[in-house]
Amino acid sequence: MIADLLEYDFLRQTFITGILIGIIAPLLGTFIVVRRLSLIADALSHVTLAGIAFGLFLEKKFSIMILSPIYSGLLFSVMGSIFIEKLRSVYKAYQELAIPIILSGGVGLSVIFIALADGFNTELMNFLFGSASAVSRTDFITIFIITIFVLVIISLFYKELFTLSFDEEHAKVSGIHSKQIHLLFIILTALVIAASIQIVGVLLVSSLMTLPVAASMRIAKGFKQMMFLAIVFGELAVMIGLIAGYYLNIPPGGTIVVVAIIILLIAIGYKKLPVATKGART
Amino acid sequence: MNSIISLQDINFSYENKTILHHINFEIPKGAFVGLLGPNGGGKTTLIKIILGMSKPDSGRLTLFDKSLEEFKDWNKIGFVSQKSNSFNKGFPASVYEVVSSGLTSKVGYLRFFNHKHKEKILQAIDAVGMSEYAYENIGNLSGGQQQRVFIARALVSEPELLILDEPTVGVDYENVQRFYELLHELNKRNGITLLLVTHDTGTMTKYATNIACLNKTLHFHGKPEEYENLTEKEMSKLYGHDVNIISHDH
């Protein structure tokens, strides 16, 4: 792939896109995991699928070109994220209810749009399981802009996000606008999911947000360290997974997740070594 | 300014049940107030009202000579909640990071921690005697050590008033004593006004400058010596049932 990388533009784009989502997916994932919102990623990825299906449907049936179905995916994902927040405030005592509602809604809409468009085969496969060759120039630029945006917002609001994640009550008492910050965060999550779907696919996108974090959590002593390690693990999984997927002719979503799981298992094993637990108190 | 907190005729009820009934209460600057009372007596509710988290049905609350509506300077008040002790133990944050979160709102939006802030954070960690553990994962510390970290988080924004809601629940006896020594020192040396909700009557009479007893209404508010001289009859009125007064020998 390395030689091919130099030769083919589209491969280079895919690889750089992989590197970008290898940063932003575990970065957002760190906050998602510690706030116990892991399943939100799954719900939003299915809503994104509905958006993508809607975009493909418009394209096929009405020849309305919206540049790329990733835009309708983004739109649906962001709307879904705002809707999840609404539902979470409606069902205060059962906040997790928002997730199956949004997830099934996303799948339902996807099925409808796919059927209305009389099915779309390869393209849909690419979106479900990821693709090593699907990243177009437009998508690449969109994902690049999303990455910059996410990095800027996260660094500007890092201290508020951390404070809120660690202790929501304390954050509120000290005067942090927890609702607004949370909404901003959930919209960022929606953007990252829509961006990641190109490479890892709808069904596996949440794993890229949670598995590297689950692994780094075993090792890190602090939050920033955990974030940094999660990104390193995420990058490893994306790069090895993309290259392996390319050579074995397997959708990269599958290979990326398998590599991430191997990293996770190593991290769990590492914690059990006496060296790692030395100094840790019981 | 003499009173840091002033409550005038505060009433609060929840689902038609009276929780607080005509509370008049003042906390003078520099005091160390121990707020005692039985479970369900309204202590936590009173704290929530002071912190603006609950709205009283009627009455007037003044914080630093300003009404609650006018009061914006929440950084003057540090809060260590009962829940600090039951936080998610698996949360991967270092002591330094947890303490830094106490500065978040003081530093303000779109600003970063600078060198001075970092020094303040380390000073607060030092003030509670946790320097050695500054970069340890908070989940690896004992309950007493964790509670010190939460005090440091409250101290880092340099509050004038520190409110603690049963901070020693689940902390072992020896550490509780060290904890009170720390509070005593903060009160005497740094001049921080303290409001401490606790069940620990014996220790409170040793360290507090004022004692208040709450069971729906404020049954007693005075000096620790006066509290110790309360008769058993007055005591049982306060707690609503017979009590055995346990004395601590220190």
Coordinates of C-alpha atoms in Angstrom, one line a residue:
Chain A
M1 CA 0.0 0.0 0.0
I2 CA 2.9 2.3 0.7
A3 CA 4.0 2.3 -2.9
D4 CA 0.4 2.6 -4.1
L5 CA -0.1 5.4 -1.7
L6 CA 2.5 7.5 -3.5
E7 CA 1.0 6.6 -6.8
Y8 CA -2.7 7.0 -6.3
D9 CA -4.3 10.2 -5.1
F10 CA -7.5 8.6 -3.9
L11 CA -5.5 6.2 -1.7
R12 CA -3.5 9.0 -0.2
Q13 CA -6.8 10.8 0.6
T14 CA -8.2 7.7 2.2
F15 CA -5.1 7.3 4.3
I16 CA -5.0 10.9 5.5
T17 CA -8.7 10.7 6.2
G18 CA -8.0 7.7 8.3
I19 CA -5.3 9.6 10.2
L20 CA -7.7 12.4 10.9
I21 CA -10.5 10.3 12.2
G22 CA -7.9 8.3 14.2
I23 CA -7.4 11.6 16.1
I24 CA -10.9 12.9 16.5
A25 CA -12.9 9.7 17.1
P26 CA -10.9 8.6 20.2
L27 CA -10.6 12.3 21.4
L28 CA -14.4 12.7 21.5
G29 CA -14.6 9.1 22.7
T30 CA -12.7 9.9 25.8
F31 CA -15.4 12.2 27.0
I32 CA -18.2 9.9 25.8
V33 CA -16.8 6.9 27.7
V34 CA -16.2 8.8 31.0
R35 CA -19.7 10.3 30.8
R36 CA -21.2 6.8 30.3
L37 CA -22.6 7.8 26.9
S38 CA -21.0 5.1 24.8
L39 CA -24.2 4.0 23.3
I40 CA -25.0 7.5 22.0
A41 CA -22.4 6.9 19.3
D42 CA -24.3 3.9 18.1
A43 CA -27.6 5.7 18.0
L44 CA -26.1 8.6 16.1
S45 CA -24.3 6.4 13.6
H46 CA -27.7 4.8 12.6
V47 CA -29.3 8.2 12.2
T48 CA -26.3 9.2 10.0
L49 CA -27.1 6.1 7.9
A50 CA -30.6 7.4 7.5
G51 CA -29.2 10.7 6.3
I52 CA -26.9 9.0 3.9
A53 CA -29.7 6.8 2.6
F54 CA -31.8 9.9 2.1
G55 CA -29.0 11.6 0.2
L56 CA -28.6 8.6 -2.1
F57 CA -32.3 8.4 -2.6
L58 CA -32.5 12.0 -3.7
E59 CA -29.6 11.4 -6.0
K60 CA -31.1 8.3 -7.6
K61 CA -34.8 9.2 -7.8
F62 CA -34.7 12.9 -8.4
S63 CA -31.2 13.3 -9.7
I64 CA -30.7 16.0 -7.0
M65 CA -27.0 16.2 -6.4
I66 CA -26.0 17.3 -3.0
L67 CA -22.3 16.9 -3.7
S68 CA -22.0 14.0 -1.4
P69 CA -24.4 11.9 0.8
I70 CA -22.1 12.7 3.7
Y71 CA -23.8 16.1 3.9
S72 CA -27.2 14.7 4.4
G73 CA -25.6 12.3 6.8
L74 CA -24.1 15.2 8.8
L75 CA -27.5 17.0 8.8
F76 CA -29.3 14.0 10.1
S77 CA -26.7 13.2 12.7
V78 CA -26.7 16.7 14.1
M79 CA -30.5 16.8 14.2
G80 CA -30.4 13.4 15.9
S81 CA -28.0 14.6 18.5
I82 CA -30.2 17.6 19.4
F83 CA -33.2 15.3 19.5
I84 CA -31.4 12.9 21.9
E85 CA -30.8 15.8 24.2
K86 CA -34.5 16.8 24.1
L87 CA -35.5 13.2 24.9
R88 CA -33.0 13.0 27.7
S89 CA -34.7 16.0 29.3
V90 CA -38.2 14.6 28.8
Y91 CA -37.3 11.2 30.4
K92 CA -35.1 12.6 33.2
A93 CA -35.2 9.4 35.3
Y94 CA -34.7 7.1 32.3
Q95 CA -32.3 9.0 30.1
E96 CA -31.0 5.9 28.3
L97 CA -34.4 5.5 26.7
A98 CA -33.3 8.2 24.2
I99 CA -30.8 5.8 22.7
P100 CA -33.1 3.0 21.5
I101 CA -35.7 5.6 20.4
I102 CA -33.2 7.4 18.2
L103 CA -31.4 4.2 17.1
S104 CA -34.5 2.4 15.9
G105 CA -35.8 5.7 14.3
G106 CA -32.5 5.8 12.4
V107 CA -32.7 2.2 11.2
G108 CA -36.4 2.6 10.3
L109 CA -35.8 5.7 8.2
S110 CA -32.8 4.0 6.6
V111 CA -34.9 1.0 5.5
I112 CA -37.6 3.3 4.1
F113 CA -35.2 5.4 2.1
I114 CA -33.3 2.4 0.8
A115 CA -36.5 0.7 -0.3
L116 CA -37.8 3.9 -2.0
A117 CA -34.5 4.1 -3.9
D118 CA -35.0 0.4 -4.9
G119 CA -31.8 -0.5 -3.0
F120 CA -28.3 0.6 -3.7
N121 CA -25.7 -2.1 -3.4
T122 CA -22.0 -1.4 -3.3
E123 CA -22.4 2.2 -2.1
L124 CA -24.5 1.0 0.9
M125 CA -22.0 -1.8 1.7
N126 CA -19.3 0.9 1.8
F127 CA -21.2 3.0 4.3
L128 CA -22.1 0.0 6.5
F129 CA -18.7 -1.5 6.8
G130 CA -16.4 1.2 5.7
S131 CA -14.3 1.4 2.6
A132 CA -10.6 2.0 1.8
S133 CA -11.5 3.6 -1.5
A134 CA -14.6 5.5 -1.0
V135 CA -13.2 8.9 0.1
S136 CA -13.8 11.4 -2.6
R137 CA -12.0 14.8 -2.8
T138 CA -15.2 16.6 -1.5
D139 CA -15.5 14.2 1.4
F140 CA -11.8 14.5 2.2
I141 CA -12.1 18.3 2.4
T142 CA -15.2 18.1 4.5
I143 CA -13.6 15.7 7.0
F144 CA -10.5 17.9 7.1
I145 CA -12.6 20.9 8.0
I146 CA -14.6 18.9 10.6
T147 CA -11.3 17.8 12.2
I148 CA -9.9 21.3 12.5
F149 CA -13.3 22.5 13.9
V150 CA -13.4 19.7 16.5
L151 CA -9.8 20.3 17.6
V152 CA -10.3 24.0 18.0
I153 CA -13.6 23.6 19.9
I154 CA -12.2 20.9 22.2
S155 CA -9.1 22.9 23.0
L156 CA -11.1 26.0 23.7
F157 CA -13.6 24.2 26.0
Y158 CA -11.3 21.5 27.4
K159 CA -11.4 22.7 31.0
E160 CA -15.1 23.1 31.0
L161 CA -15.7 19.7 29.4
F162 CA -13.3 18.0 31.9
T163 CA -14.9 19.7 34.9
L164 CA -18.4 18.8 33.6
S165 CA -17.4 15.2 33.0
F166 CA -15.8 14.7 36.3
D167 CA -18.5 16.2 38.5
E168 CA -21.5 17.7 37.0
E169 CA -23.0 19.0 40.2
H170 CA -19.8 20.8 41.1
A171 CA -19.6 22.3 37.6
K172 CA -23.1 23.6 37.9
V173 CA -22.5 25.1 41.4
S174 CA -19.4 26.8 40.2
G175 CA -21.4 28.5 37.5
I176 CA -20.5 26.6 34.3
H177 CA -23.3 26.6 31.7
S178 CA -23.5 22.8 31.7
K179 CA -26.5 22.5 29.3
Q180 CA -25.0 24.6 26.6
I181 CA -21.6 23.0 26.9
H182 CA -23.2 19.5 26.8
L183 CA -25.2 20.4 23.6
L184 CA -22.0 21.7 22.0
F185 CA -20.3 18.5 22.9
I186 CA -23.0 16.3 21.5
I187 CA -23.1 18.2 18.2
L188 CA -19.3 17.6 17.9
T189 CA -20.0 14.0 18.5
A190 CA -22.5 13.9 15.7
L191 CA -20.0 15.6 13.3
V192 CA -17.2 13.1 14.2
I193 CA -19.5 10.2 13.7
A194 CA -20.6 11.4 10.3
A195 CA -17.0 12.0 9.3
S196 CA -15.8 8.6 10.5
I197 CA -18.5 6.6 8.7
Q198 CA -16.6 6.8 5.4
I199 CA -13.7 4.7 6.8
V200 CA -15.1 2.5 9.5
G201 CA -18.7 2.3 8.5
V202 CA -22.0 2.8 10.4
L203 CA -22.0 -0.5 12.2
L204 CA -18.5 -0.1 13.7
V205 CA -18.0 3.7 14.1
S206 CA -18.8 3.6 17.9
S207 CA -16.0 1.0 18.4
L208 CA -13.4 3.5 17.1
M209 CA -14.7 5.9 19.7
T210 CA -14.7 3.5 22.6
L211 CA -12.2 0.7 22.2
P212 CA -9.0 2.8 22.2
V213 CA -10.4 4.6 25.3
A214 CA -11.2 1.4 27.0
A215 CA -7.6 0.3 26.4
S216 CA -5.9 3.5 27.5
M217 CA -8.1 3.7 30.6
R218 CA -6.4 0.6 31.9
I219 CA -3.0 2.3 31.8
A220 CA -3.3 6.1 32.2
K221 CA -2.9 7.9 35.5
G222 CA -4.6 11.0 34.4
F223 CA -7.3 12.3 32.0
K224 CA -5.0 14.0 29.5
Q225 CA -2.7 11.0 29.5
M226 CA -5.7 8.8 28.8
M227 CA -6.8 11.0 25.9
F228 CA -3.3 11.0 24.4
L229 CA -3.0 7.2 24.7
A230 CA -6.4 6.7 23.2
I231 CA -5.4 8.7 20.2
V232 CA -2.2 6.7 19.8
F233 CA -4.2 3.4 20.0
G234 CA -6.8 4.8 17.6
E235 CA -4.2 5.7 15.1
L236 CA -2.5 2.4 15.3
A237 CA -5.8 0.6 14.8
V238 CA -6.8 2.8 11.8
M239 CA -3.4 2.5 10.1
I240 CA -2.8 -1.2 10.5
G241 CA -6.5 -1.9 9.8
L242 CA -6.5 0.2 6.6
I243 CA -3.4 -1.4 5.2
A244 CA -4.5 -4.9 6.1
G245 CA -8.0 -4.2 4.7
Y246 CA -6.5 -3.0 1.5
Y247 CA -4.3 -6.0 0.9
L248 CA -6.8 -8.6 2.1
N249 CA -9.6 -6.9 0.2
I250 CA -11.7 -6.7 3.3
P251 CA -13.8 -3.6 4.3
P252 CA -11.4 -1.7 6.7
G253 CA -14.1 -1.3 9.4
G254 CA -13.7 -5.0 10.2
T255 CA -9.9 -5.0 10.3
I256 CA -9.7 -1.7 12.2
V257 CA -12.0 -3.0 14.9
V258 CA -10.1 -6.3 15.2
V259 CA -6.8 -4.4 15.6
A260 CA -8.4 -2.2 18.3
I261 CA -9.6 -5.3 20.1
I262 CA -6.1 -6.8 20.0
I263 CA -4.8 -3.5 21.5
L264 CA -7.4 -3.6 24.2
L265 CA -6.6 -7.2 25.1
I266 CA -2.9 -6.3 25.4
A267 CA -3.8 -3.3 27.6
I268 CA -5.8 -5.6 29.9
G269 CA -3.0 -8.1 30.0
Y270 CA -0.4 -5.3 30.7
K271 CA -2.4 -4.2 33.8
K272 CA -2.1 -7.7 35.2
L273 CA 1.7 -7.6 35.0
P274 CA 3.4 -6.9 38.4
V275 CA 5.4 -4.0 36.9
A276 CA 2.3 -2.1 36.0
T277 CA 0.6 -2.5 39.4
K278 CA 3.7 -1.6 41.3
G279 CA 3.1 1.7 43.1
A280 CA -0.6 1.4 42.6
R281 CA -2.3 1.1 46.0
T282 CA -5.0 -1.3 46.7
Chain B
M1 CA -19.8 43.5 56.6
N2 CA -20.4 41.1 59.5
S3 CA -22.5 38.3 58.1
I4 CA -21.4 36.3 55.2
I5 CA -24.7 34.4 55.0
S6 CA -27.9 35.7 56.2
L7 CA -31.2 33.8 56.1
Q8 CA -34.4 35.5 57.0
D9 CA -37.5 33.6 57.6
I10 CA -36.8 30.8 55.0
N11 CA -39.5 28.3 54.3
F12 CA -39.2 25.3 52.1
S13 CA -41.6 22.4 51.4
Y14 CA -41.5 19.5 49.1
E15 CA -44.6 17.6 48.0
N16 CA -46.7 19.3 50.7
K17 CA -44.2 18.3 53.4
T18 CA -42.5 21.0 55.3
I19 CA -38.8 20.6 55.2
L20 CA -37.7 24.0 56.6
H21 CA -39.9 26.2 58.8
H22 CA -39.1 29.8 59.5
I23 CA -35.3 29.6 59.4
N24 CA -33.4 32.7 60.6
F25 CA -29.7 32.1 60.6
E26 CA -26.6 34.2 60.2
I27 CA -23.0 33.2 59.7
P28 CA -20.5 35.8 60.8
K29 CA -17.3 36.3 58.9
G30 CA -14.5 34.1 60.2
A31 CA -16.8 31.7 62.0
F32 CA -16.6 27.9 62.0
V33 CA -20.2 26.8 62.1
G34 CA -21.1 23.2 62.8
L35 CA -24.6 22.4 61.4
L36 CA -26.0 19.4 63.3
G37 CA -29.3 17.7 63.2
P38 CA -31.0 14.3 62.5
N39 CA -31.2 12.8 59.0
G40 CA -34.1 14.3 57.1
G41 CA -33.9 17.4 59.3
G42 CA -33.3 19.6 56.3
K43 CA -29.6 20.2 56.5
T44 CA -28.8 19.4 52.9
T45 CA -31.8 21.3 51.7
L46 CA -30.6 24.4 53.6
I47 CA -27.2 24.0 51.9
K48 CA -28.8 23.7 48.5
I49 CA -30.8 26.9 49.2
I50 CA -27.6 28.7 50.2
L51 CA -25.9 27.5 47.0
G52 CA -28.8 28.6 44.8
M53 CA -29.6 25.0 43.8
S54 CA -33.0 25.1 45.4
K55 CA -35.5 28.0 45.6
P56 CA -37.1 28.6 49.0
D57 CA -40.9 29.0 49.0
S58 CA -40.5 32.3 50.9
G59 CA -37.9 34.2 52.9
R60 CA -34.8 36.2 52.1
L61 CA -31.3 35.0 51.5
T62 CA -28.3 37.3 51.5
L63 CA -24.8 36.2 50.5
F64 CA -21.9 38.7 51.0
D65 CA -24.5 41.5 51.5
K66 CA -26.2 40.8 48.2
S67 CA -29.5 39.2 47.6
L68 CA -29.4 35.8 45.8
E69 CA -30.6 37.4 42.6
E70 CA -27.8 40.0 42.6
F71 CA -25.1 37.6 43.8
K72 CA -22.8 36.5 41.0
D73 CA -19.5 35.9 42.7
W74 CA -19.9 32.2 43.2
N75 CA -16.1 31.8 43.3
K76 CA -16.2 33.3 46.8
I77 CA -18.0 30.1 47.9
G78 CA -16.3 26.7 47.9
F79 CA -18.4 23.6 48.2
V80 CA -17.5 20.0 49.1
S81 CA -20.5 17.8 48.8
Q82 CA -21.5 14.6 50.4
K83 CA -21.4 13.1 47.0
S84 CA -17.7 13.8 46.5
N85 CA -17.1 10.6 48.3
S86 CA -19.2 8.5 46.0
F87 CA -17.8 9.9 42.8
N88 CA -17.0 7.4 40.0
K89 CA -13.8 5.8 41.4
G90 CA -12.8 4.6 38.0
F91 CA -12.6 8.1 36.6
P92 CA -9.1 8.4 35.2
A93 CA -8.1 11.8 36.5
S94 CA -5.0 12.8 38.4
V95 CA -5.1 14.7 41.7
Y96 CA -3.8 17.8 39.8
E97 CA -6.5 17.5 37.2
V98 CA -9.3 17.2 39.8
V99 CA -8.0 20.3 41.7
S100 CA -7.6 22.2 38.5
S101 CA -11.3 21.8 37.8
G102 CA -12.0 24.0 40.8
L103 CA -10.5 26.9 38.8
T104 CA -12.4 26.3 35.6
S105 CA -15.1 28.9 36.2
K106 CA -12.9 31.4 37.8
V107 CA -10.5 31.4 34.8
G108 CA -13.5 31.8 32.5
Y109 CA -14.5 30.7 29.0
L110 CA -12.0 30.7 26.2
R111 CA -9.1 31.2 28.5
F112 CA -6.4 28.7 29.3
F113 CA -4.6 27.9 32.6
N114 CA -1.4 30.0 32.8
H115 CA 1.7 29.6 34.9
K116 CA 0.1 31.4 37.9
H117 CA -3.0 29.2 37.8
K118 CA -0.7 26.1 37.8
E119 CA 1.1 27.4 40.8
K120 CA -2.2 28.0 42.6
I121 CA -3.2 24.5 41.9
L122 CA 0.0 23.1 43.3
Q123 CA -0.3 25.3 46.4
A124 CA -3.8 24.1 47.1
I125 CA -2.6 20.5 46.8
D126 CA 0.2 21.4 49.2
A127 CA -2.2 23.1 51.6
V128 CA -4.1 19.8 52.1
G129 CA -0.8 17.8 52.4
M130 CA -1.2 15.9 49.1
S131 CA 1.8 17.1 47.2
E132 CA 3.3 13.7 47.1
Y133 CA 0.3 12.4 45.2
A134 CA -0.2 15.3 42.8
Y135 CA 0.1 13.2 39.7
E136 CA -1.5 10.0 41.0
N137 CA -4.8 8.7 39.8
I138 CA -7.4 9.8 42.3
G139 CA -9.1 6.4 42.2
N140 CA -6.0 4.9 43.8
L141 CA -6.2 7.0 46.9
S142 CA -7.9 6.2 50.2
G143 CA -11.2 7.8 51.1
G144 CA -9.5 10.3 53.5
Q145 CA -7.0 11.3 50.9
Q146 CA -9.7 11.8 48.2
Q147 CA -11.6 14.0 50.6
R148 CA -8.5 16.2 51.0
V149 CA -8.3 16.5 47.2
F150 CA -11.9 17.7 47.1
I151 CA -11.1 20.3 49.8
A152 CA -8.1 21.4 47.6
R153 CA -10.5 21.7 44.6
A154 CA -12.7 23.9 46.7
L155 CA -9.8 26.0 48.0
V156 CA -8.0 26.6 44.7
S157 CA -10.4 29.4 43.7
E158 CA -9.6 31.1 47.0
P159 CA -13.1 31.1 48.5
E160 CA -14.0 33.2 51.5
L161 CA -16.6 30.7 52.6
L162 CA -16.2 27.0 52.4
I163 CA -19.4 24.8 52.8
L164 CA -18.9 21.1 53.5
D165 CA -21.9 18.7 53.5
E166 CA -21.0 15.6 55.6
P167 CA -17.5 15.4 54.1
T168 CA -16.3 12.6 56.4
V169 CA -18.8 9.9 55.6
G170 CA -16.9 6.8 54.8
V171 CA -13.6 8.1 56.0
D172 CA -11.8 6.2 58.8
Y173 CA -11.6 7.7 62.3
E174 CA -7.9 8.7 62.3
N175 CA -8.3 10.5 59.0
V176 CA -11.4 12.2 60.2
Q177 CA -9.3 13.7 63.0
R178 CA -6.6 14.9 60.6
F179 CA -9.4 16.3 58.4
Y180 CA -10.8 18.4 61.3
E181 CA -7.3 19.6 62.1
L182 CA -7.0 20.8 58.5
L183 CA -10.3 22.6 58.6
H184 CA -9.4 24.2 62.0
E185 CA -6.1 25.5 60.5
L186 CA -7.9 26.9 57.3
N187 CA -10.3 28.7 59.6
K188 CA -7.7 30.1 62.0
R189 CA -4.7 30.8 59.7
N190 CA -6.3 31.6 56.4
G191 CA -9.4 33.2 57.9
I192 CA -11.8 31.1 55.8
T193 CA -15.4 31.0 57.1
L194 CA -16.6 27.5 57.4
L195 CA -20.0 25.9 57.4
L196 CA -19.8 22.2 58.1
V197 CA -22.7 19.8 58.1
T198 CA -21.9 16.8 60.2
H199 CA -23.1 14.2 62.6
D200 CA -19.9 14.3 64.6
T201 CA -21.1 16.2 67.6
G202 CA -18.2 15.4 69.8
T203 CA -15.5 16.8 67.5
M204 CA -17.6 19.8 66.5
T205 CA -17.8 21.1 70.0
K206 CA -14.0 21.0 70.1
Y207 CA -13.3 23.0 66.8
A208 CA -16.4 25.0 65.9
T209 CA -17.0 28.6 67.0
N210 CA -20.8 28.3 66.6
I211 CA -23.1 25.3 66.6
A212 CA -26.5 25.3 64.9
C213 CA -29.0 22.5 65.2
L214 CA -31.6 22.0 62.5
N215 CA -34.7 19.8 62.6
K216 CA -37.2 21.6 60.4
T217 CA -36.7 24.6 62.5
L218 CA -33.5 26.0 64.0
H219 CA -33.6 24.5 67.5
F220 CA -30.4 25.9 68.8
H221 CA -27.8 28.4 67.6
G222 CA -25.0 29.4 69.9
K223 CA -21.5 28.7 71.3
P224 CA -20.3 25.1 71.7
E225 CA -20.1 25.5 75.5
E226 CA -23.8 26.4 75.5
Y227 CA -24.5 23.4 73.3
E228 CA -22.7 21.1 75.7
N229 CA -24.8 22.4 78.6
L230 CA -28.1 21.5 76.9
T231 CA -30.1 19.1 79.0
E232 CA -31.2 15.8 77.8
K233 CA -34.7 17.0 77.6
E234 CA -33.8 19.8 75.3
M235 CA -31.7 17.4 73.3
S236 CA -34.5 15.0 72.7
K237 CA -36.7 17.9 71.6
L238 CA -34.1 18.8 69.1
Y239 CA -33.8 15.4 67.6
G240 CA -37.4 14.5 68.0
H241 CA -36.7 11.3 70.0
D242 CA -34.5 10.1 72.9
V243 CA -30.9 10.4 72.3
N244 CA -27.8 9.1 74.0
I245 CA -25.2 11.7 74.1
I246 CA -21.9 10.1 73.2
S247 CA -18.9 11.9 74.5
H248 CA -15.6 11.8 72.8
D249 CA -12.4 12.0 74.9
H250 CA -9.9 14.2 73.3

